[in-house]
Amino acid sequence: MRISSCTYRPIYKVDTLSQANILDAIDNFILRTRRLNIKFNAVYPADPCAFPFAMYISGKTGIPVKQEKFIKPEEKVLMVFSIFPDQIKKSGINFLTENYITEKIRTFRKQFPNSPSLLIASNRHVKEADIQLVLYKHPERVNSYKFLTEAYKNFYFPVEGEFLHIEESFWQISRQEIGLFEKAKRIRNNAMKLGYDDVHTDLIPLEEDVDILYWEKLEKLQLYTPSLPERKNEENFKIKYKKLLDLKNRKDSSVIASILETISQTIEPYFPVRVAYTNYEIVHDRKVLIVPVAREIVDGVELKIEISHLKTKPEEEKVLIELVENALKTLVKDILKHKTFRPYVEIVKEKGRFFLYINWFLDREVLNLLSTRINKKWLLSRLFYRKKAVSRKNELIKNLQDFKFSLENLTFLFSAMESLYAESPVMFKAVGSKIKEILEEKNLWYLIGIYALRCFGYTRIDGIAGNRELLQFLLKLKNYENFHQFFALENRYIFPVITERKYRPNWERVIKTDEPIVLTREVLNPQTPVTYTIKDSHGFFLGTVPKVIAHYMAAKEEAGKKLICRKFFFDEMMFSGSSYWIEVTVND
């Protein structure tokens, strides 16, 4: 058989991924490589979720699982990637990506060139890997939530000089996880023996020349080293600002606003309400959203209103309909005395959302009548409240331009960003280019790193977790996929030292005498794989560096770069978990 006939496709395809068919695919891989007498010196889990699979291969073949410190450059190492993409779909979890796989292969092969890569499964053909075992159609979480949560805590973006840092507890969880896979396979096999008809063994072969593929990739080491994608500047979020009530006659605009506010005021005692006067304010959250469109026709105004609510219960739908009808009755019967066309109301129910559509033509006589009945103070007070988002946007830009580091300023800035993003994500994203410009000009990118530490619980600044969707947007301003890539590629870290109250006298002495602080890398231990301690010039202990930053500092130090540590900000008045801040810069 000719070698050129090998297609290099995934080995199997399957409709729905399961624990049992994953082990079937791995068992077949082990059987074929053993039959071809292909030997490896080590198995290397290339991402944290691959640990159970690496352990399984090691247990079946006797090949040891190793990390970089125990591998020789000439040894043949099987790199094992887990399941692509991430199985937990949550904001801020964007770890196992094509960029990660590419960077990991390139970084690892600089040290160990004889290292073929094996991807367990993916929902599409991932060409960056040398061998892909399974191509699945329907996404299914096969790992336990507990395991995935711990695995993501041990995730790090590939960077030159890094070595595997895994806590001992995660090894134990990984052993338990592969035990669940083996149990699922035993149950499936026993069910098949008992003759159950609904048991599926649905691995369908895709690659015809599997042995040739294995021989070329795993024995002859004809490996594919993926090229790095060109880093493009993230396109700015552009949306043209548009008023939804853009009428030439200001009195007519006031009348339409008063109708909207009357409806809103009727609903507010029962549901939170958002009235969108501009396209920036259209946000589909758990509030009742009122979106108007008005246009002048003939001698009047045609008003269309969309009222929507997310995931309403049947009883809530009934209440909302009654409230809107009561508001319209108040306008038509009590104020206009039926001297108007009746508004047409249509109810539409879609999956996960409930809509009320109102279509109402207001002639000139009705508009003039309503204009005389408006309580202007009431309307102005409500409109002033609606316009707070615009003032918060301007205030945020000003605070960022004038930012000087202090705990109060930092907390206020983060609160302002979260408040504006929660109120109007579109408005926040629309000023993304301005925020990026200020961060670049003032050298404030470190603020994103601090916010990432806060969002993922590595430090407590004000005791409140951050908004991960907001963090993801801020990272995209510099074209980063996740906060790990930010820490991996940045060369300046500013963070609060992890310390305890018993070390406060040591800090007070450092502050009083203005003596320098020393950054020291401690020896590895099973509980905290990489620990950097902060001490004063006399060796008195002050605290430690957050774990996630310590990993990347260690990697850069291993790559021959120099770490320079200095004081950044000390809160002399009050002790807390964020009182003492240091700056670490990385120099070549």
Coordinates of C-alpha atoms in Angstrom, one line a residue:
M1 CA 0.0 0.0 0.0
R2 CA 1.4 3.4 -1.0
I3 CA 2.1 5.9 1.7
S4 CA 0.8 8.7 -0.4
S5 CA -2.7 7.2 -0.1
C6 CA -3.0 8.2 3.5
T7 CA -5.6 10.9 4.0
Y8 CA -4.8 11.9 7.6
R9 CA -8.4 12.3 8.5
P10 CA -9.8 11.6 12.1
I11 CA -9.7 7.9 12.8
Y12 CA -13.4 7.6 13.8
K13 CA -16.6 9.6 13.7
V14 CA -19.5 9.4 16.1
D15 CA -22.9 11.1 16.5
T16 CA -22.7 11.7 20.2
L17 CA -19.5 11.5 22.3
S18 CA -19.6 9.2 25.3
Q19 CA -17.2 7.9 27.9
A20 CA -17.3 4.4 26.6
N21 CA -16.6 5.2 22.9
I22 CA -13.7 7.4 23.9
L23 CA -12.1 4.5 25.7
D24 CA -12.9 2.3 22.7
A25 CA -10.9 4.7 20.5
I26 CA -8.0 4.9 22.9
D27 CA -7.9 1.1 23.3
N28 CA -7.8 0.7 19.5
F29 CA -5.0 3.2 19.4
I30 CA -3.0 1.3 22.0
L31 CA -3.7 -2.1 20.2
R32 CA -2.5 -0.8 16.8
T33 CA 0.7 0.9 18.1
R34 CA 1.6 -2.2 20.1
R35 CA 1.1 -4.4 17.0
L36 CA 3.3 -2.0 15.0
N37 CA 5.9 -2.1 17.8
I38 CA 5.8 1.7 18.1
K39 CA 7.4 2.7 21.4
F40 CA 7.3 5.9 23.4
N41 CA 9.6 7.1 26.2
A42 CA 6.9 9.2 27.9
V43 CA 3.2 10.3 27.8
Y44 CA 2.7 14.1 28.3
P45 CA -0.7 15.6 29.1
A46 CA -0.7 18.7 26.9
D47 CA -3.7 20.2 28.7
P48 CA -5.1 19.6 32.2
C49 CA -8.2 17.9 30.9
A50 CA -6.0 15.3 29.2
F51 CA -4.6 14.0 32.5
P52 CA -7.1 11.1 32.9
F53 CA -6.4 10.0 29.3
A54 CA -2.7 10.2 29.7
M55 CA -3.0 8.1 32.9
Y56 CA -5.2 5.5 31.1
I57 CA -2.6 5.2 28.2
S58 CA 0.2 4.9 30.8
G59 CA -1.7 2.2 32.8
K60 CA -2.4 0.1 29.7
T61 CA 1.1 0.4 28.2
G62 CA 3.5 1.0 31.1
I63 CA 4.8 4.2 29.5
P64 CA 5.4 6.8 32.3
V65 CA 3.6 10.1 32.5
K66 CA 6.3 12.8 32.6
Q67 CA 6.7 16.5 32.8
E68 CA 9.4 18.6 31.1
K69 CA 11.9 18.4 33.9
F70 CA 12.2 14.6 33.5
I71 CA 12.3 14.3 29.7
K72 CA 15.4 14.2 27.6
P73 CA 15.5 16.2 24.4
E74 CA 16.1 13.1 22.2
E75 CA 13.2 11.1 23.8
K76 CA 10.0 10.3 21.9
V77 CA 7.0 11.8 23.8
L78 CA 3.3 11.3 23.0
M79 CA 1.6 14.7 23.6
V80 CA -2.1 14.0 24.5
F81 CA -4.7 16.7 24.0
S82 CA -8.2 16.2 25.5
I83 CA -11.5 17.2 23.9
F84 CA -11.9 20.3 21.8
P85 CA -13.5 22.8 22.4
D86 CA -14.0 23.4 26.1
Q87 CA -16.9 21.3 27.5
I88 CA -18.1 23.9 29.9
K89 CA -19.8 26.8 28.1
K90 CA -19.5 29.7 30.4
S91 CA -18.3 33.3 30.1
G92 CA -14.6 33.6 30.7
I93 CA -13.9 29.9 29.8
N94 CA -12.1 30.0 26.5
F95 CA -9.1 27.8 27.2
L96 CA -8.6 24.9 24.8
T97 CA -8.6 26.7 21.5
E98 CA -6.8 26.2 18.2
N99 CA -4.4 28.9 19.2
Y100 CA -3.6 27.0 22.4
I101 CA -3.0 23.7 20.5
T102 CA -0.7 25.5 18.0
E103 CA 1.3 27.3 20.7
K104 CA 1.6 24.2 22.9
I105 CA 2.9 22.1 20.0
R106 CA 5.4 24.7 18.9
T107 CA 6.6 25.5 22.4
F108 CA 7.0 21.8 23.4
R109 CA 8.8 20.8 20.2
K110 CA 11.5 23.5 20.7
Q111 CA 12.7 21.4 23.6
F112 CA 11.5 17.9 22.5
P113 CA 11.3 17.7 18.7
N114 CA 10.3 14.0 18.7
S115 CA 6.9 14.6 20.1
P116 CA 3.8 13.6 18.0
S117 CA 0.5 15.1 19.1
L118 CA -2.7 13.1 19.7
L119 CA -6.1 14.8 20.0
I120 CA -8.7 12.6 21.7
A121 CA -11.9 14.2 20.2
S122 CA -13.2 17.3 18.5
N123 CA -16.4 18.5 16.8
R124 CA -14.4 19.2 13.7
H125 CA -11.1 18.2 12.1
V126 CA -8.4 20.0 13.9
K127 CA -5.5 19.9 11.5
E128 CA -3.0 21.3 14.0
A129 CA -2.8 17.9 15.7
D130 CA -0.9 15.0 14.0
I131 CA -3.6 12.4 14.9
Q132 CA -7.2 13.0 15.9
L133 CA -9.0 9.9 17.3
V134 CA -12.7 10.9 17.2
L135 CA -14.8 13.4 15.2
Y136 CA -18.1 13.9 17.0
K137 CA -21.3 15.6 15.7
H138 CA -23.3 16.5 18.8
P139 CA -21.6 18.2 21.7
E140 CA -21.9 16.3 25.0
R141 CA -20.1 16.9 28.3
V142 CA -18.4 13.6 29.1
N143 CA -16.2 14.7 31.9
S144 CA -17.6 15.4 35.4
Y145 CA -18.3 19.1 36.3
K146 CA -16.1 18.7 39.4
F147 CA -13.2 17.5 37.3
L148 CA -13.5 20.2 34.6
T149 CA -13.7 22.9 37.3
E150 CA -10.4 21.7 38.9
A151 CA -8.8 21.2 35.5
Y152 CA -9.5 24.8 34.5
K153 CA -7.9 25.9 37.7
N154 CA -4.7 24.2 36.5
F155 CA -4.8 25.6 33.0
Y156 CA -1.9 27.8 31.8
F157 CA -1.2 29.2 28.4
P158 CA 1.9 27.8 26.6
V159 CA 5.0 30.0 27.0
E160 CA 8.7 29.3 26.5
G161 CA 10.4 28.0 29.6
E162 CA 7.2 26.6 31.3
F163 CA 7.0 23.2 32.8
L164 CA 4.0 21.3 34.1
H165 CA 2.6 22.6 37.4
I166 CA -0.1 20.4 38.8
E167 CA -1.2 20.2 42.4
E168 CA -1.3 16.8 44.1
S169 CA -5.0 17.0 44.7
F170 CA -5.6 17.2 40.9
W171 CA -3.7 14.0 40.4
Q172 CA -6.2 12.3 42.7
I173 CA -9.2 13.8 41.0
S174 CA -7.8 12.7 37.6
R175 CA -7.5 9.1 38.8
Q176 CA -11.1 9.2 40.0
E177 CA -12.2 10.6 36.7
I178 CA -10.7 7.9 34.5
G179 CA -12.3 5.4 36.9
L180 CA -15.7 6.8 35.9
F181 CA -14.9 6.3 32.2
E182 CA -13.9 2.7 32.9
K183 CA -17.0 2.1 34.9
A184 CA -19.2 3.5 32.0
K185 CA -17.5 1.1 29.6
R186 CA -18.0 -1.9 31.9
I187 CA -21.7 -1.0 32.2
R188 CA -22.0 -0.7 28.4
N189 CA -20.2 -4.1 27.8
N190 CA -22.4 -5.9 30.4
A191 CA -25.5 -4.4 28.8
M192 CA -24.4 -5.7 25.4
K193 CA -23.9 -9.2 26.9
L194 CA -27.4 -9.1 28.3
G195 CA -28.8 -8.3 24.9
Y196 CA -30.1 -4.8 25.4
D197 CA -31.2 -3.2 22.1
D198 CA -30.6 0.4 23.0
V199 CA -26.8 0.0 23.6
H200 CA -24.8 1.9 21.0
T201 CA -21.3 1.0 19.8
D202 CA -21.3 3.8 17.3
L203 CA -17.6 4.4 16.4
I204 CA -17.6 4.6 12.6
P205 CA -14.1 4.3 10.9
L206 CA -13.2 7.3 8.8
E207 CA -9.5 6.7 8.0
E208 CA -8.8 3.7 5.9
D209 CA -5.0 3.6 6.2
V210 CA -4.7 3.9 10.0
D211 CA -1.6 1.7 10.3
I212 CA 0.2 3.8 7.7
L213 CA -0.8 7.0 9.4
Y214 CA 0.4 5.7 12.8
W215 CA 3.7 4.5 11.2
E216 CA 4.4 7.8 9.5
K217 CA 3.5 10.0 12.4
L218 CA 4.6 7.9 15.4
E219 CA 7.6 5.9 14.1
K220 CA 9.0 7.9 11.2
L221 CA 8.0 11.1 13.0
Q222 CA 6.8 12.9 9.9
L223 CA 5.2 15.5 12.1
Y224 CA 3.3 18.6 11.3
T225 CA 4.3 21.7 13.2
P226 CA 1.5 24.3 12.8
S227 CA 2.3 27.8 12.0
L228 CA 1.2 30.6 14.2
P229 CA -1.8 32.5 13.0
E230 CA -1.1 36.1 12.1
R231 CA -2.1 38.3 15.1
K232 CA -4.6 40.8 13.8
N233 CA -5.6 43.9 15.8
E234 CA -9.1 43.3 17.2
E235 CA -11.6 45.2 15.1
N236 CA -13.3 47.9 17.1
F237 CA -16.9 47.4 18.0
K238 CA -18.6 49.9 15.7
I239 CA -22.3 50.7 15.8
K240 CA -23.9 53.9 14.7
Y241 CA -25.7 55.8 17.4
K242 CA -29.4 56.1 16.5
K243 CA -32.3 57.7 18.3
L244 CA -35.5 55.6 18.2
L245 CA -37.7 58.7 18.7
D246 CA -36.3 61.1 16.1
L247 CA -39.3 63.3 15.4
K248 CA -39.0 66.8 14.0
N249 CA -41.7 68.2 16.4
R250 CA -40.3 68.2 19.9
K251 CA -43.7 68.3 21.4
D252 CA -44.6 65.1 19.6
S253 CA -41.5 63.5 21.0
S254 CA -42.5 64.5 24.5
V255 CA -46.0 63.0 24.0
I256 CA -44.5 59.7 22.8
A257 CA -42.1 59.7 25.7
S258 CA -44.9 60.3 28.2
I259 CA -46.9 57.3 26.7
L260 CA -43.8 55.1 27.1
E261 CA -43.2 56.3 30.7
T262 CA -46.8 55.8 31.6
I263 CA -46.6 52.2 30.5
S264 CA -43.3 51.7 32.2
Q265 CA -44.6 53.3 35.5
T266 CA -47.6 50.9 35.4
I267 CA -45.3 47.8 35.0
E268 CA -42.5 48.8 37.5
P269 CA -44.2 47.7 40.7
Y270 CA -44.2 44.2 39.4
F271 CA -41.2 43.9 37.0
P272 CA -38.0 45.8 36.5
V273 CA -38.3 47.8 33.3
R274 CA -35.9 49.1 30.6
V275 CA -37.1 51.7 28.1
A276 CA -34.8 52.1 25.1
Y277 CA -34.8 55.6 23.6
T278 CA -31.6 54.8 21.5
N279 CA -30.2 51.6 19.9
Y280 CA -27.5 51.6 22.6
E281 CA -30.1 50.9 25.2
I282 CA -31.5 47.7 23.6
V283 CA -30.3 45.1 26.0
H284 CA -32.0 41.7 26.3
D285 CA -31.7 40.9 30.0
R286 CA -34.2 39.9 32.7
K287 CA -35.9 43.3 32.6
V288 CA -39.0 44.0 30.7
L289 CA -37.7 45.7 27.6
I290 CA -39.7 48.5 25.9
V291 CA -38.5 49.4 22.4
P292 CA -40.4 52.1 20.5
V293 CA -40.3 53.2 16.9
A294 CA -42.2 56.4 15.8
R295 CA -42.5 58.0 12.4
E296 CA -44.5 60.9 11.2
I297 CA -47.2 60.1 8.6
V298 CA -49.9 62.4 7.1
D299 CA -50.9 64.6 10.1
G300 CA -49.9 62.5 13.0
V301 CA -47.5 59.9 14.3
E302 CA -47.5 56.1 13.9
L303 CA -46.2 54.6 17.1
K304 CA -45.0 51.0 17.3
I305 CA -43.9 49.5 20.6
E306 CA -42.3 46.1 21.3
I307 CA -42.6 45.0 24.9
S308 CA -40.6 41.8 25.6
H309 CA -39.7 39.7 28.6
L310 CA -37.2 36.8 28.9
K311 CA -38.3 33.4 30.2
T312 CA -41.6 34.4 31.7
K313 CA -43.8 32.0 33.6
P314 CA -47.4 31.7 32.4
E315 CA -48.7 33.6 35.5
E316 CA -46.2 36.4 34.8
E317 CA -47.3 36.7 31.2
K318 CA -50.9 37.1 32.4
V319 CA -49.9 39.8 34.9
L320 CA -47.8 41.7 32.2
I321 CA -50.6 41.6 29.7
E322 CA -53.1 43.0 32.3
L323 CA -50.6 45.8 33.3
V324 CA -50.1 46.9 29.7
E325 CA -53.8 46.8 29.0
N326 CA -54.5 48.9 32.2
A327 CA -51.9 51.5 31.1
L328 CA -53.5 51.8 27.6
K329 CA -57.0 52.0 29.2
T330 CA -55.8 54.9 31.4
L331 CA -54.5 56.8 28.3
V332 CA -57.5 56.0 26.0
K333 CA -60.4 56.2 28.5
D334 CA -59.4 58.5 31.3
I335 CA -57.2 61.0 29.5
L336 CA -58.3 61.0 25.8
K337 CA -62.0 60.1 26.6
H338 CA -62.0 57.7 23.7
K339 CA -61.3 60.5 21.2
T340 CA -58.6 58.4 19.4
F341 CA -58.0 55.4 17.3
R342 CA -57.8 52.3 19.6
P343 CA -54.3 50.8 19.8
Y344 CA -53.9 47.4 18.3
V345 CA -52.2 44.8 20.6
E346 CA -50.7 41.5 19.4
I347 CA -49.3 38.8 21.7
V348 CA -46.5 36.5 20.4
K349 CA -44.8 33.7 22.3
E350 CA -41.5 32.4 21.3
K351 CA -39.1 29.9 22.9
G352 CA -37.7 31.5 26.0
R353 CA -39.3 34.9 25.3
F354 CA -42.7 36.7 25.4
F355 CA -43.6 39.7 23.2
L356 CA -46.4 42.3 23.2
Y357 CA -46.6 44.4 20.0
I358 CA -48.6 47.7 20.1
N359 CA -49.5 49.6 17.0
W360 CA -51.1 53.0 17.5
F361 CA -51.8 55.9 15.2
L362 CA -52.0 59.3 17.0
D363 CA -53.6 62.1 14.9
R364 CA -52.8 65.8 15.4
E365 CA -55.8 66.4 17.6
V366 CA -54.8 63.6 20.0
L367 CA -51.2 64.7 20.0
N368 CA -52.2 68.3 20.9
L369 CA -54.5 67.1 23.7
L370 CA -51.8 64.8 25.2
S371 CA -49.3 67.6 25.0
T372 CA -51.5 69.8 27.3
R373 CA -52.0 67.0 29.8
I374 CA -48.2 66.1 30.3
N375 CA -46.8 66.6 33.8
K376 CA -43.5 68.0 32.6
K377 CA -41.7 67.7 36.0
W378 CA -42.7 64.1 36.2
L379 CA -41.5 63.4 32.6
L380 CA -38.2 65.3 33.0
S381 CA -37.4 63.4 36.3
R382 CA -38.0 60.0 34.6
L383 CA -36.1 61.0 31.4
F384 CA -33.2 62.3 33.5
Y385 CA -33.0 58.9 35.2
R386 CA -33.0 57.2 31.8
K387 CA -30.0 59.3 30.6
K388 CA -27.7 58.2 33.5
A389 CA -26.0 55.6 31.3
V390 CA -24.7 58.4 29.0
S391 CA -23.4 60.4 31.9
R392 CA -21.8 57.2 33.3
K393 CA -20.0 56.6 30.0
N394 CA -18.5 60.1 30.0
E395 CA -17.6 59.8 33.7
L396 CA -15.8 56.4 33.0
I397 CA -13.7 57.9 30.2
K398 CA -12.7 60.8 32.4
N399 CA -11.8 58.6 35.3
L400 CA -9.7 56.4 33.1
Q401 CA -7.9 59.4 31.6
D402 CA -7.1 60.9 35.1
F403 CA -6.5 57.5 36.8
K404 CA -3.9 57.5 39.6
F405 CA -3.5 54.2 41.5
S406 CA -5.1 53.9 44.9
L407 CA -7.5 51.3 46.2
E408 CA -10.4 53.8 46.2
N409 CA -9.7 54.8 42.6
L410 CA -9.3 51.2 41.5
T411 CA -12.5 50.1 43.2
F412 CA -14.4 53.1 41.8
L413 CA -13.1 52.5 38.3
F414 CA -14.1 48.8 38.3
S415 CA -17.5 49.6 39.7
A416 CA -18.1 52.2 37.0
M417 CA -17.1 49.8 34.2
E418 CA -19.3 47.0 35.6
S419 CA -22.3 49.4 36.1
L420 CA -22.1 50.8 32.6
Y421 CA -21.6 47.3 31.1
A422 CA -24.6 45.9 33.0
E423 CA -26.8 48.9 32.0
S424 CA -25.7 49.0 28.3
P425 CA -23.1 46.6 26.9
V426 CA -23.6 48.1 23.5
M427 CA -22.7 51.6 24.8
F428 CA -19.7 50.2 26.6
K429 CA -18.4 48.4 23.5
A430 CA -19.0 51.4 21.4
V431 CA -16.4 53.3 23.4
G432 CA -14.0 50.3 23.3
S433 CA -11.6 52.0 20.9
K434 CA -11.4 55.1 23.2
I435 CA -10.7 52.8 26.2
K436 CA -8.0 51.0 24.3
E437 CA -6.4 54.3 23.3
I438 CA -6.3 55.5 26.9
L439 CA -4.9 52.1 28.2
E440 CA -2.2 52.3 25.5
E441 CA -1.3 56.0 26.0
K442 CA -1.3 55.8 29.8
N443 CA 0.3 52.4 30.0
L444 CA -2.6 51.0 32.0
W445 CA -2.9 47.5 30.5
Y446 CA -2.0 46.2 33.9
L447 CA -5.5 47.1 35.1
I448 CA -6.9 44.3 33.0
G449 CA -4.6 41.8 34.7
I450 CA -5.8 43.1 38.1
Y451 CA -9.4 42.7 37.0
A452 CA -8.7 39.2 35.8
L453 CA -7.2 38.3 39.2
R454 CA -10.4 39.7 40.8
C455 CA -12.8 37.9 38.4
F456 CA -11.2 34.4 39.0
G457 CA -10.7 34.7 42.7
Y458 CA -6.9 35.0 42.9
T459 CA -7.3 38.2 44.9
R460 CA -10.0 40.0 46.8
I461 CA -10.1 43.8 46.3
D462 CA -13.5 44.8 47.5
G463 CA -14.9 41.3 48.2
I464 CA -17.1 41.2 45.1
A465 CA -16.4 39.0 42.1
G466 CA -16.1 40.8 38.7
N467 CA -18.0 40.5 35.5
R468 CA -16.3 37.8 33.3
E469 CA -18.1 39.0 30.1
L470 CA -16.7 42.4 30.7
L471 CA -13.2 40.9 31.2
Q472 CA -13.5 39.0 27.9
F473 CA -14.3 42.2 26.1
L474 CA -11.4 44.1 27.7
L475 CA -9.0 41.2 26.7
K476 CA -10.2 41.4 23.1
L477 CA -9.1 45.0 23.0
K478 CA -5.5 43.6 22.9
N479 CA -6.5 40.5 20.9
Y480 CA -6.1 38.1 23.8
E481 CA -8.3 34.9 24.0
N482 CA -8.2 34.7 27.8
F483 CA -6.5 36.1 30.8
H484 CA -3.9 33.3 30.8
Q485 CA -2.7 34.5 27.4
F486 CA -2.5 38.0 28.8
F487 CA -0.2 37.0 31.7
A488 CA 1.8 34.8 29.3
L489 CA 2.6 37.5 26.8
E490 CA 2.8 40.6 29.1
N491 CA 6.1 41.6 30.7
R492 CA 4.7 43.8 33.5
Y493 CA 2.7 42.5 36.4
I494 CA 1.1 44.6 39.2
F495 CA -0.7 42.7 41.9
P496 CA -1.4 42.6 45.7
V497 CA 0.8 40.4 47.7
I498 CA -1.0 37.4 49.4
T499 CA -0.3 37.9 53.1
E500 CA -1.7 37.5 56.5
R501 CA -2.3 39.8 59.4
K502 CA 0.5 38.2 61.5
Y503 CA 3.0 39.6 59.0
R504 CA 1.8 43.2 59.4
P505 CA 4.7 44.2 61.7
N506 CA 7.1 43.2 59.0
W507 CA 5.3 45.3 56.5
E508 CA 5.2 48.3 58.9
R509 CA 9.0 48.0 59.3
V510 CA 9.5 48.0 55.6
I511 CA 7.3 51.1 55.2
K512 CA 8.9 52.9 58.1
T513 CA 12.5 52.2 57.0
D514 CA 11.9 52.3 53.3
E515 CA 14.0 49.2 52.8
P516 CA 13.9 47.2 49.5
I517 CA 11.9 44.1 49.1
V518 CA 13.3 40.8 47.7
L519 CA 11.5 38.4 45.3
T520 CA 12.6 34.7 45.9
R521 CA 11.6 31.6 44.1
E522 CA 11.1 28.7 46.5
V523 CA 11.7 25.0 45.9
L524 CA 8.8 22.9 44.4
N525 CA 6.4 21.1 46.6
P526 CA 3.3 19.0 45.9
Q527 CA 0.8 21.5 47.3
T528 CA 2.1 24.7 45.7
P529 CA 4.1 23.8 42.6
V530 CA 5.6 27.2 42.1
T531 CA 5.9 29.7 45.0
Y532 CA 7.5 33.1 44.9
T533 CA 7.9 34.7 48.3
I534 CA 8.3 38.4 49.1
K535 CA 10.8 39.2 51.9
D536 CA 12.5 42.3 53.2
S537 CA 16.2 42.8 52.9
H538 CA 16.8 41.1 56.2
G539 CA 14.9 37.9 55.2
F540 CA 11.7 38.6 57.1
F541 CA 8.7 37.0 55.3
L542 CA 6.1 39.4 53.9
G543 CA 3.9 37.2 51.6
T544 CA 3.6 35.3 48.3
V545 CA 2.8 36.0 44.7
P546 CA -0.6 34.9 43.3
K547 CA -0.3 31.4 41.8
V548 CA -1.3 32.2 38.3
I549 CA 1.3 35.0 38.0
A550 CA 4.0 32.8 39.7
H551 CA 3.6 30.2 36.9
Y552 CA 4.4 32.7 34.2
M553 CA 7.2 34.3 36.2
A554 CA 8.8 30.9 36.7
A555 CA 8.5 30.2 32.9
K556 CA 10.1 33.4 32.0
E557 CA 12.9 32.9 34.5
E558 CA 13.5 29.4 33.1
A559 CA 13.8 31.0 29.6
G560 CA 16.7 33.1 30.9
K561 CA 14.8 36.3 31.5
K562 CA 15.4 38.5 34.5
L563 CA 12.7 39.5 37.0
I564 CA 12.9 43.0 38.6
C565 CA 10.7 43.6 41.7
R566 CA 9.8 46.9 43.2
K567 CA 7.3 48.5 45.6
F568 CA 4.2 49.9 43.8
F569 CA 1.6 50.9 46.4
F570 CA 1.3 50.4 50.1
D571 CA -1.8 51.3 52.1
E572 CA -0.3 52.6 55.3
M573 CA -3.6 53.2 57.1
M574 CA -5.4 49.9 56.9
F575 CA -4.5 46.2 56.6
S576 CA -6.4 44.0 54.2
G577 CA -5.7 41.3 51.6
S578 CA -5.1 44.1 49.0
S579 CA -3.0 46.6 51.1
Y580 CA 0.5 45.9 49.7
W581 CA 1.1 46.0 45.9
I582 CA 4.3 45.3 44.0
E583 CA 5.4 45.5 40.4
V584 CA 7.4 42.8 38.6
T585 CA 8.9 43.6 35.2
V586 CA 10.5 41.0 32.9
N587 CA 13.7 42.0 31.1
D588 CA 15.5 40.0 28.5

